[in-house]
Short mmCIF file of N, CA, C and O in Angstrom, two decimals:
data_model
loop_
_atom_site.label_atom_id
_atom_site.label_comp_id
_atom_site.label_asym_id
_atom_site.label_seq_id
_atom_site.Cartn_x
_atom_site.Cartn_y
_atom_site.Cartn_z
N UNK A 1267 -1.13 0.66 26.13
CA UNK A 1267 -0.81 1.55 25.39
C UNK A 1267 -1.60 1.46 23.94
O UNK A 1267 -1.77 2.40 23.04
N UNK A 1268 -2.41 0.69 24.04
CA UNK A 1268 -3.45 0.09 22.65
C UNK A 1268 -4.22 1.14 22.91
O UNK A 1268 -4.61 2.02 23.97
N UNK A 1269 -4.76 1.59 21.90
CA UNK A 1269 -5.94 2.64 21.63
C UNK A 1269 -5.25 4.43 21.71
O UNK A 1269 -5.89 4.95 21.31
N UNK A 1270 -3.71 4.18 21.73
CA UNK A 1270 -3.46 5.65 21.62
C UNK A 1270 -3.22 6.27 20.29
O UNK A 1270 -3.53 7.62 19.74
N UNK A 1271 -3.28 5.24 19.33
CA UNK A 1271 -3.25 5.81 17.83
C UNK A 1271 -4.67 6.94 17.77
O UNK A 1271 -4.81 7.70 16.92
N UNK A 1272 -5.90 6.14 18.07
CA UNK A 1272 -6.98 6.94 18.17
C UNK A 1272 -7.19 8.35 18.22
O UNK A 1272 -7.72 9.28 17.53
N UNK A 1273 -6.14 8.71 19.38
CA UNK A 1273 -6.25 10.12 19.81
C UNK A 1273 -5.16 11.08 19.33
O UNK A 1273 -5.16 12.50 19.97
N UNK A 1274 -4.56 10.67 18.22
CA UNK A 1274 -3.60 11.53 17.55
C UNK A 1274 -4.11 12.72 16.87
O UNK A 1274 -5.09 12.49 15.88
N UNK A 1275 -3.84 14.03 16.93
CA UNK A 1275 -4.84 15.21 16.07
C UNK A 1275 -3.82 16.29 16.12
O UNK A 1275 -2.93 16.06 16.78
N UNK A 1276 -4.39 17.36 15.65
CA UNK A 1276 -2.92 18.69 15.31
C UNK A 1276 -3.08 19.05 16.65
O UNK A 1276 -2.19 19.85 16.75
N UNK A 1277 -3.81 18.86 17.74
CA UNK A 1277 -3.74 19.55 19.11
C UNK A 1277 -2.82 18.65 20.06
O UNK A 1277 -2.66 19.04 21.08
N UNK A 1278 -2.33 17.42 19.45
CA UNK A 1278 -1.76 16.63 20.62
C UNK A 1278 -0.01 16.84 20.70
O UNK A 1278 0.52 17.21 19.34
N UNK A 1279 0.40 17.16 21.72
CA UNK A 1279 1.72 17.68 21.58
C UNK A 1279 2.72 16.24 21.31
O UNK A 1279 2.25 15.15 21.50
N UNK A 1280 3.84 16.32 21.32
CA UNK A 1280 5.19 15.30 21.13
C UNK A 1280 4.90 14.47 22.21
O UNK A 1280 5.02 13.15 21.77
N UNK A 1281 4.43 14.68 23.24
CA UNK A 1281 4.65 13.65 24.45
C UNK A 1281 3.46 12.87 24.42
O UNK A 1281 3.67 11.86 24.82
N UNK A 1282 2.74 13.06 23.63
CA UNK A 1282 1.29 12.28 23.45
C UNK A 1282 1.16 11.26 22.46
O UNK A 1282 0.09 10.63 22.38
N UNK A 1283 2.04 11.36 21.37
CA UNK A 1283 2.03 10.38 20.33
C UNK A 1283 2.94 8.93 20.75
O UNK A 1283 3.68 9.16 21.66
N UNK A 1284 2.64 8.10 19.98
CA UNK A 1284 3.81 6.98 20.21
C UNK A 1284 4.92 7.14 19.46
O UNK A 1284 5.17 7.99 18.77
N UNK A 1285 5.83 6.17 19.87
CA UNK A 1285 7.20 6.04 19.88
C UNK A 1285 7.49 5.86 18.30
O UNK A 1285 7.00 5.03 17.98
N UNK A 1286 8.67 6.46 17.62
CA UNK A 1286 8.72 5.68 16.17
C UNK A 1286 9.23 4.49 16.39
O UNK A 1286 9.60 4.08 17.37
N UNK A 1287 9.04 4.00 15.34
CA UNK A 1287 9.38 2.11 15.06
C UNK A 1287 8.43 1.32 16.32
O UNK A 1287 8.88 0.18 16.24
N UNK A 1288 7.57 1.96 16.90
CA UNK A 1288 7.11 0.98 18.03
C UNK A 1288 5.50 0.64 17.55
O UNK A 1288 4.76 1.83 16.93
N UNK A 1289 5.17 -0.50 17.40
CA UNK A 1289 3.80 -1.03 16.95
C UNK A 1289 3.20 -1.31 18.01
O UNK A 1289 3.51 -2.38 18.99
N UNK A 1290 2.20 -0.54 18.56
CA UNK A 1290 1.32 -0.62 19.76
C UNK A 1290 -0.35 -1.16 19.41
O UNK A 1290 -0.85 -1.60 20.17
N UNK A 1291 -0.54 -1.57 18.10
CA UNK A 1291 -1.69 -2.06 17.77
C UNK A 1291 -1.67 -2.96 16.14
O UNK A 1291 -1.03 -2.06 15.60
N UNK A 1292 -2.21 -3.80 16.08
CA UNK A 1292 -2.21 -4.53 15.12
C UNK A 1292 -2.98 -4.01 14.09
O UNK A 1292 -4.20 -3.81 14.60
N UNK A 1293 -2.75 -4.38 12.75
CA UNK A 1293 -4.17 -4.15 12.01
C UNK A 1293 -4.25 -2.53 11.42
O UNK A 1293 -5.56 -2.51 10.85
N UNK A 1294 -3.57 -1.75 11.97
CA UNK A 1294 -4.15 -0.21 11.93
C UNK A 1294 -3.62 0.24 10.68
O UNK A 1294 -3.78 1.49 10.60
N UNK A 1295 -2.97 -0.39 9.75
CA UNK A 1295 -2.15 0.19 8.70
C UNK A 1295 -3.60 0.73 7.34
O UNK A 1295 -3.10 1.90 6.89
N UNK A 1296 -4.59 0.34 7.81
CA UNK A 1296 -5.94 0.56 6.90
C UNK A 1296 -6.19 2.13 7.67
O UNK A 1296 -6.86 2.98 6.68
N UNK A 1297 -5.78 2.32 8.58
CA UNK A 1297 -6.12 3.86 9.20
C UNK A 1297 -5.34 4.77 8.59
O UNK A 1297 -5.57 6.09 8.52
N UNK A 1298 -4.20 4.43 8.04
CA UNK A 1298 -3.28 5.59 7.54
C UNK A 1298 -3.17 5.30 6.01
O UNK A 1298 -2.53 4.70 5.50
N UNK A 1299 -3.48 6.81 5.29
CA UNK A 1299 -3.03 6.59 3.73
C UNK A 1299 -1.84 7.17 3.38
O UNK A 1299 -1.42 8.24 3.28
N UNK A 1300 -0.75 6.14 3.46
CA UNK A 1300 0.65 6.19 3.15
C UNK A 1300 1.04 6.44 1.66
O UNK A 1300 2.12 6.81 1.65
N UNK A 1301 0.05 5.99 0.76
CA UNK A 1301 0.41 6.21 -0.49
C UNK A 1301 0.94 7.64 -1.09
O UNK A 1301 1.42 7.97 -2.02
N UNK A 1302 0.34 8.59 -0.29
CA UNK A 1302 0.89 10.03 -0.88
C UNK A 1302 2.44 10.23 -0.89
O UNK A 1302 3.09 11.17 -1.01
N UNK A 1303 3.06 9.30 -0.03
CA UNK A 1303 4.54 9.23 -0.01
C UNK A 1303 5.19 9.08 -1.24
O UNK A 1303 6.48 9.44 -1.60
N UNK A 1304 4.61 8.43 -2.47
CA UNK A 1304 5.24 7.72 -3.58
C UNK A 1304 5.70 8.90 -4.64
O UNK A 1304 4.65 9.87 -4.45
N UNK A 1305 6.44 8.62 -5.04
CA UNK A 1305 6.95 9.68 -6.48
C UNK A 1305 6.84 8.71 -7.42
O UNK A 1305 6.70 9.60 -8.59
N UNK A 1306 6.99 7.52 -7.73
CA UNK A 1306 6.43 6.69 -8.73
C UNK A 1306 5.29 5.87 -8.19
O UNK A 1306 5.10 5.69 -7.33
N UNK A 1307 4.44 5.24 -9.36
CA UNK A 1307 3.46 4.33 -8.83
C UNK A 1307 3.44 3.25 -9.96
O UNK A 1307 3.63 3.48 -11.37
N UNK A 1308 2.87 2.40 -9.72
CA UNK A 1308 2.60 1.23 -10.65
C UNK A 1308 1.44 1.19 -11.81
O UNK A 1308 0.28 1.94 -11.35
N UNK A 1309 1.78 1.01 -12.81
CA UNK A 1309 0.30 0.98 -13.92
C UNK A 1309 0.06 -0.38 -13.99
O UNK A 1309 0.84 -1.20 -14.55
N UNK A 1310 -1.07 -0.74 -13.90
CA UNK A 1310 -1.42 -2.10 -14.33
C UNK A 1310 -2.12 -2.23 -15.74
O UNK A 1310 -2.89 -1.37 -16.17
N UNK A 1311 -1.76 -3.21 -16.68
CA UNK A 1311 -1.97 -3.18 -17.48
C UNK A 1311 -2.87 -4.63 -18.09
O UNK A 1311 -2.35 -5.63 -17.90
N UNK A 1312 -4.22 -4.36 -17.76
CA UNK A 1312 -5.15 -5.75 -17.50
C UNK A 1312 -5.10 -6.63 -18.69
O UNK A 1312 -5.06 -7.66 -18.57
N UNK A 1313 -4.67 -6.16 -19.96
CA UNK A 1313 -4.74 -6.79 -21.25
C UNK A 1313 -3.52 -7.67 -21.30
O UNK A 1313 -3.43 -8.88 -21.81
N UNK A 1314 -2.43 -7.21 -20.17
CA UNK A 1314 -1.30 -8.19 -20.53
C UNK A 1314 -1.23 -9.46 -19.31
O UNK A 1314 -0.43 -10.45 -18.77
N UNK A 1315 -2.21 -9.02 -18.07
CA UNK A 1315 -2.03 -9.80 -17.02
C UNK A 1315 -2.92 -11.28 -17.28
O UNK A 1315 -3.70 -11.46 -18.22
N UNK A 1316 -2.27 -12.32 -16.77
CA UNK A 1316 -2.75 -13.70 -17.00
C UNK A 1316 -3.30 -14.24 -15.70
O UNK A 1316 -3.68 -15.45 -15.39
N UNK A 1317 -3.43 -13.34 -14.54
CA UNK A 1317 -4.10 -13.45 -13.52
C UNK A 1317 -3.45 -14.44 -12.63
O UNK A 1317 -3.94 -15.05 -12.15
N UNK A 1318 -2.31 -14.69 -12.54
CA UNK A 1318 -1.33 -15.51 -11.89
C UNK A 1318 -1.26 -15.31 -10.70
O UNK A 1318 -0.81 -15.91 -9.43
N UNK A 1319 -1.57 -14.05 -10.07
CA UNK A 1319 -1.51 -13.42 -8.60
C UNK A 1319 -0.16 -13.50 -8.17
O UNK A 1319 0.16 -13.38 -6.89
N UNK A 1320 0.90 -13.55 -8.72
CA UNK A 1320 1.95 -13.70 -8.24
C UNK A 1320 2.75 -12.31 -7.45
O UNK A 1320 3.43 -12.26 -6.56
N UNK A 1321 2.16 -11.07 -8.07
CA UNK A 1321 2.34 -10.02 -7.37
C UNK A 1321 1.93 -9.51 -6.05
O UNK A 1321 2.22 -9.16 -5.41
N UNK A 1322 0.59 -10.29 -5.83
CA UNK A 1322 -0.09 -9.98 -4.70
C UNK A 1322 0.29 -10.53 -3.37
O UNK A 1322 0.70 -9.63 -2.35
N UNK A 1323 1.21 -11.68 -3.17
CA UNK A 1323 1.97 -11.93 -1.66
C UNK A 1323 3.07 -10.94 -1.67
O UNK A 1323 3.68 -10.92 -0.73
N UNK A 1324 3.96 -10.56 -2.56
CA UNK A 1324 5.03 -9.78 -2.48
C UNK A 1324 4.78 -8.18 -2.23
O UNK A 1324 5.87 -7.71 -1.85
N UNK A 1325 3.68 -7.85 -2.50
CA UNK A 1325 3.50 -6.51 -1.93
C UNK A 1325 3.56 -6.24 -0.38
O UNK A 1325 2.50 -6.59 0.36
N UNK A 1326 4.51 -5.40 -0.22
CA UNK A 1326 4.54 -5.04 1.31
C UNK A 1326 3.50 -4.14 1.86
O UNK A 1326 3.24 -4.12 3.24
N UNK A 1327 2.51 -3.55 0.92
CA UNK A 1327 1.45 -2.79 1.48
C UNK A 1327 0.12 -3.30 1.41
O UNK A 1327 -1.09 -2.57 1.68
N UNK A 1328 0.39 -4.37 0.87
CA UNK A 1328 -1.42 -5.06 0.46
C UNK A 1328 -2.17 -4.16 -0.14
O UNK A 1328 -3.30 -3.89 0.11
N UNK A 1329 -1.55 -3.47 -1.28
CA UNK A 1329 -2.20 -2.60 -1.84
C UNK A 1329 -2.76 -3.20 -3.62
O UNK A 1329 -3.29 -2.60 -4.57
N UNK A 1330 -2.70 -4.72 -3.40
CA UNK A 1330 -3.34 -5.18 -4.71
C UNK A 1330 -4.41 -5.82 -4.35
O UNK A 1330 -4.27 -7.20 -3.93
N UNK A 1331 -5.65 -5.27 -4.48
CA UNK A 1331 -6.61 -5.96 -3.98
C UNK A 1331 -7.31 -7.45 -4.97
O UNK A 1331 -6.85 -7.04 -5.97
N UNK A 1332 -7.67 -8.43 -4.32
CA UNK A 1332 -8.26 -9.61 -5.18
C UNK A 1332 -9.65 -9.63 -4.96
O UNK A 1332 -9.95 -9.67 -3.93
N UNK A 1333 -10.35 -10.03 -6.13
CA UNK A 1333 -11.77 -10.22 -5.96
C UNK A 1333 -12.07 -11.55 -6.71
O UNK A 1333 -11.94 -11.14 -7.98
N UNK A 1334 -12.77 -12.40 -6.24
CA UNK A 1334 -12.86 -13.28 -7.03
C UNK A 1334 -11.99 -14.10 -7.82
O UNK A 1334 -11.88 -14.42 -8.68
N UNK A 1335 -10.82 -14.30 -7.11
CA UNK A 1335 -9.51 -14.64 -7.55
C UNK A 1335 -9.01 -14.06 -9.03
O UNK A 1335 -8.12 -14.53 -9.44
N UNK A 1336 -9.54 -12.69 -9.04
CA UNK A 1336 -8.84 -11.71 -9.86
C UNK A 1336 -8.28 -10.63 -9.22
O UNK A 1336 -8.79 -10.48 -8.35
N UNK A 1337 -7.17 -10.50 -9.80
CA UNK A 1337 -6.55 -9.09 -8.98
C UNK A 1337 -7.19 -7.79 -9.91
O UNK A 1337 -7.43 -7.82 -11.06
N UNK A 1338 -7.27 -6.79 -9.12
CA UNK A 1338 -7.94 -5.61 -9.48
C UNK A 1338 -7.02 -4.40 -9.54
O UNK A 1338 -5.87 -4.93 -9.36
N UNK A 1339 -7.20 -3.25 -9.72
CA UNK A 1339 -6.02 -2.14 -10.02
C UNK A 1339 -5.73 -1.83 -8.55
O UNK A 1339 -5.96 -2.27 -7.44
N UNK A 1340 -4.74 -1.23 -8.54
CA UNK A 1340 -3.91 -0.76 -7.35
C UNK A 1340 -4.96 -0.03 -6.28
O UNK A 1340 -5.38 0.81 -6.78
N UNK A 1341 -4.23 -0.21 -5.45
CA UNK A 1341 -5.10 0.82 -4.03
C UNK A 1341 -4.20 1.74 -3.88
O UNK A 1341 -3.01 1.43 -2.94
N UNK A 1342 -4.40 2.85 -4.45
CA UNK A 1342 -2.73 4.10 -4.50
C UNK A 1342 -2.88 4.77 -3.01
O UNK A 1342 -2.30 5.79 -2.65
N UNK A 1343 -3.96 4.49 -2.17
CA UNK A 1343 -4.17 5.25 -0.96
C UNK A 1343 -2.79 4.58 -0.06
O UNK A 1343 -2.35 5.15 0.91
N UNK A 1344 -2.41 3.41 -0.17
CA UNK A 1344 -1.53 2.88 0.65
C UNK A 1344 0.33 2.60 -0.14
O UNK A 1344 0.89 1.74 0.46
N UNK A 1345 -0.19 2.25 -1.49
CA UNK A 1345 1.01 1.92 -2.27
C UNK A 1345 2.03 2.88 -2.23
O UNK A 1345 1.65 4.13 -2.36
N UNK A 1346 3.07 2.63 -1.79
CA UNK A 1346 4.36 3.43 -1.82
C UNK A 1346 5.21 3.89 -2.87
O UNK A 1346 6.24 4.15 -3.09
N UNK A 1347 4.97 2.51 -3.91
CA UNK A 1347 5.79 3.07 -5.23
C UNK A 1347 7.08 1.95 -5.05
O UNK A 1347 7.70 2.29 -5.66
N UNK A 1348 6.85 0.88 -4.42
CA UNK A 1348 8.54 0.49 -4.26
C UNK A 1348 9.08 -0.47 -5.74
O UNK A 1348 10.01 -0.69 -5.51
N UNK A 1349 7.86 -0.85 -6.16
CA UNK A 1349 8.28 -1.76 -7.37
C UNK A 1349 8.39 -3.02 -7.19
O UNK A 1349 8.59 -3.84 -8.42
N UNK A 1350 8.10 -3.55 -5.94
CA UNK A 1350 8.39 -5.01 -5.97
C UNK A 1350 7.17 -6.02 -6.93
O UNK A 1350 7.69 -6.84 -7.24
N UNK A 1351 6.10 -5.49 -7.37
CA UNK A 1351 5.16 -5.88 -8.04
C UNK A 1351 5.99 -6.18 -9.51
O UNK A 1351 5.33 -7.09 -10.17
N UNK A 1352 6.68 -4.98 -9.91
CA UNK A 1352 6.73 -5.23 -11.40
C UNK A 1352 8.06 -6.43 -11.40
O UNK A 1352 7.98 -7.00 -12.24
N UNK A 1353 8.91 -6.12 -10.72
CA UNK A 1353 9.99 -7.45 -10.54
C UNK A 1353 9.33 -8.55 -10.61
O UNK A 1353 9.51 -9.98 -11.13
N UNK A 1354 7.98 -8.90 -9.68
CA UNK A 1354 7.34 -10.38 -9.64
C UNK A 1354 6.54 -10.39 -10.92
O UNK A 1354 6.18 -11.74 -10.92
N UNK A 1355 6.21 -9.80 -11.75
CA UNK A 1355 5.25 -10.13 -13.03
C UNK A 1355 5.83 -10.66 -14.09
O UNK A 1355 6.78 -10.08 -14.48
N UNK A 1356 5.70 -11.80 -14.32
CA UNK A 1356 6.38 -12.46 -15.45
C UNK A 1356 6.10 -12.19 -16.82
O UNK A 1356 6.63 -12.20 -18.07
N UNK A 1357 4.92 -11.38 -17.01
CA UNK A 1357 3.90 -11.15 -18.12
C UNK A 1357 4.31 -9.83 -18.40
O UNK A 1357 3.45 -9.12 -19.39
N UNK A 1358 5.15 -8.74 -17.78
CA UNK A 1358 4.92 -7.53 -17.99
C UNK A 1358 3.52 -6.79 -17.94
O UNK A 1358 3.69 -5.43 -18.63
N UNK A 1359 2.80 -7.06 -17.11
CA UNK A 1359 1.55 -6.17 -16.89
C UNK A 1359 1.57 -5.13 -15.94
O UNK A 1359 0.97 -4.45 -15.90
N UNK A 1360 2.92 -4.94 -15.44
CA UNK A 1360 3.14 -3.85 -14.25
C UNK A 1360 4.20 -3.61 -14.64
O UNK A 1360 5.17 -3.75 -14.89
N UNK A 1361 4.05 -1.72 -14.83
CA UNK A 1361 5.18 -0.83 -15.07
C UNK A 1361 5.30 0.19 -14.14
O UNK A 1361 4.11 0.70 -13.84
N UNK A 1362 6.26 0.98 -13.64
CA UNK A 1362 6.30 2.00 -13.15
C UNK A 1362 6.18 3.21 -13.79
O UNK A 1362 6.65 3.31 -14.55
N UNK A 1363 5.59 4.39 -13.48
CA UNK A 1363 5.54 5.86 -13.77
C UNK A 1363 5.59 6.90 -12.73
O UNK A 1363 5.31 6.47 -11.78
N UNK A 1364 5.93 8.09 -13.39
CA UNK A 1364 6.14 9.13 -12.12
C UNK A 1364 4.64 9.50 -11.52
O UNK A 1364 3.57 9.06 -12.74
N UNK A 1365 4.27 9.93 -10.48
CA UNK A 1365 3.01 10.23 -9.99
C UNK A 1365 2.74 11.64 -10.45
O UNK A 1365 3.61 12.68 -10.73
N UNK A 1366 1.34 11.83 -10.98
CA UNK A 1366 0.81 12.93 -11.86
C UNK A 1366 0.13 13.50 -10.82
O UNK A 1366 -0.76 13.28 -9.83
#
């Protein structure tokens, strides 16, 4: 079954796609921009952030990039707007707002 993900396109019939909830390849989430599902999204306030990085490991979509031990702004291509990061931030550096 490995490699079936690469063949999915507009001409593929339902019999040619993978079953729902089945994972046939590891690490393929980078291939799918799932952020378009979001109705709300986090807003990062860099001036309030203390770079504790408590938000990074709780993000289920790995949408908080870190570079040189500092968190960057959100990866909205993959963020689904769950808000877990808001709850994990003790400094109020993350808030949720409607998608524009």
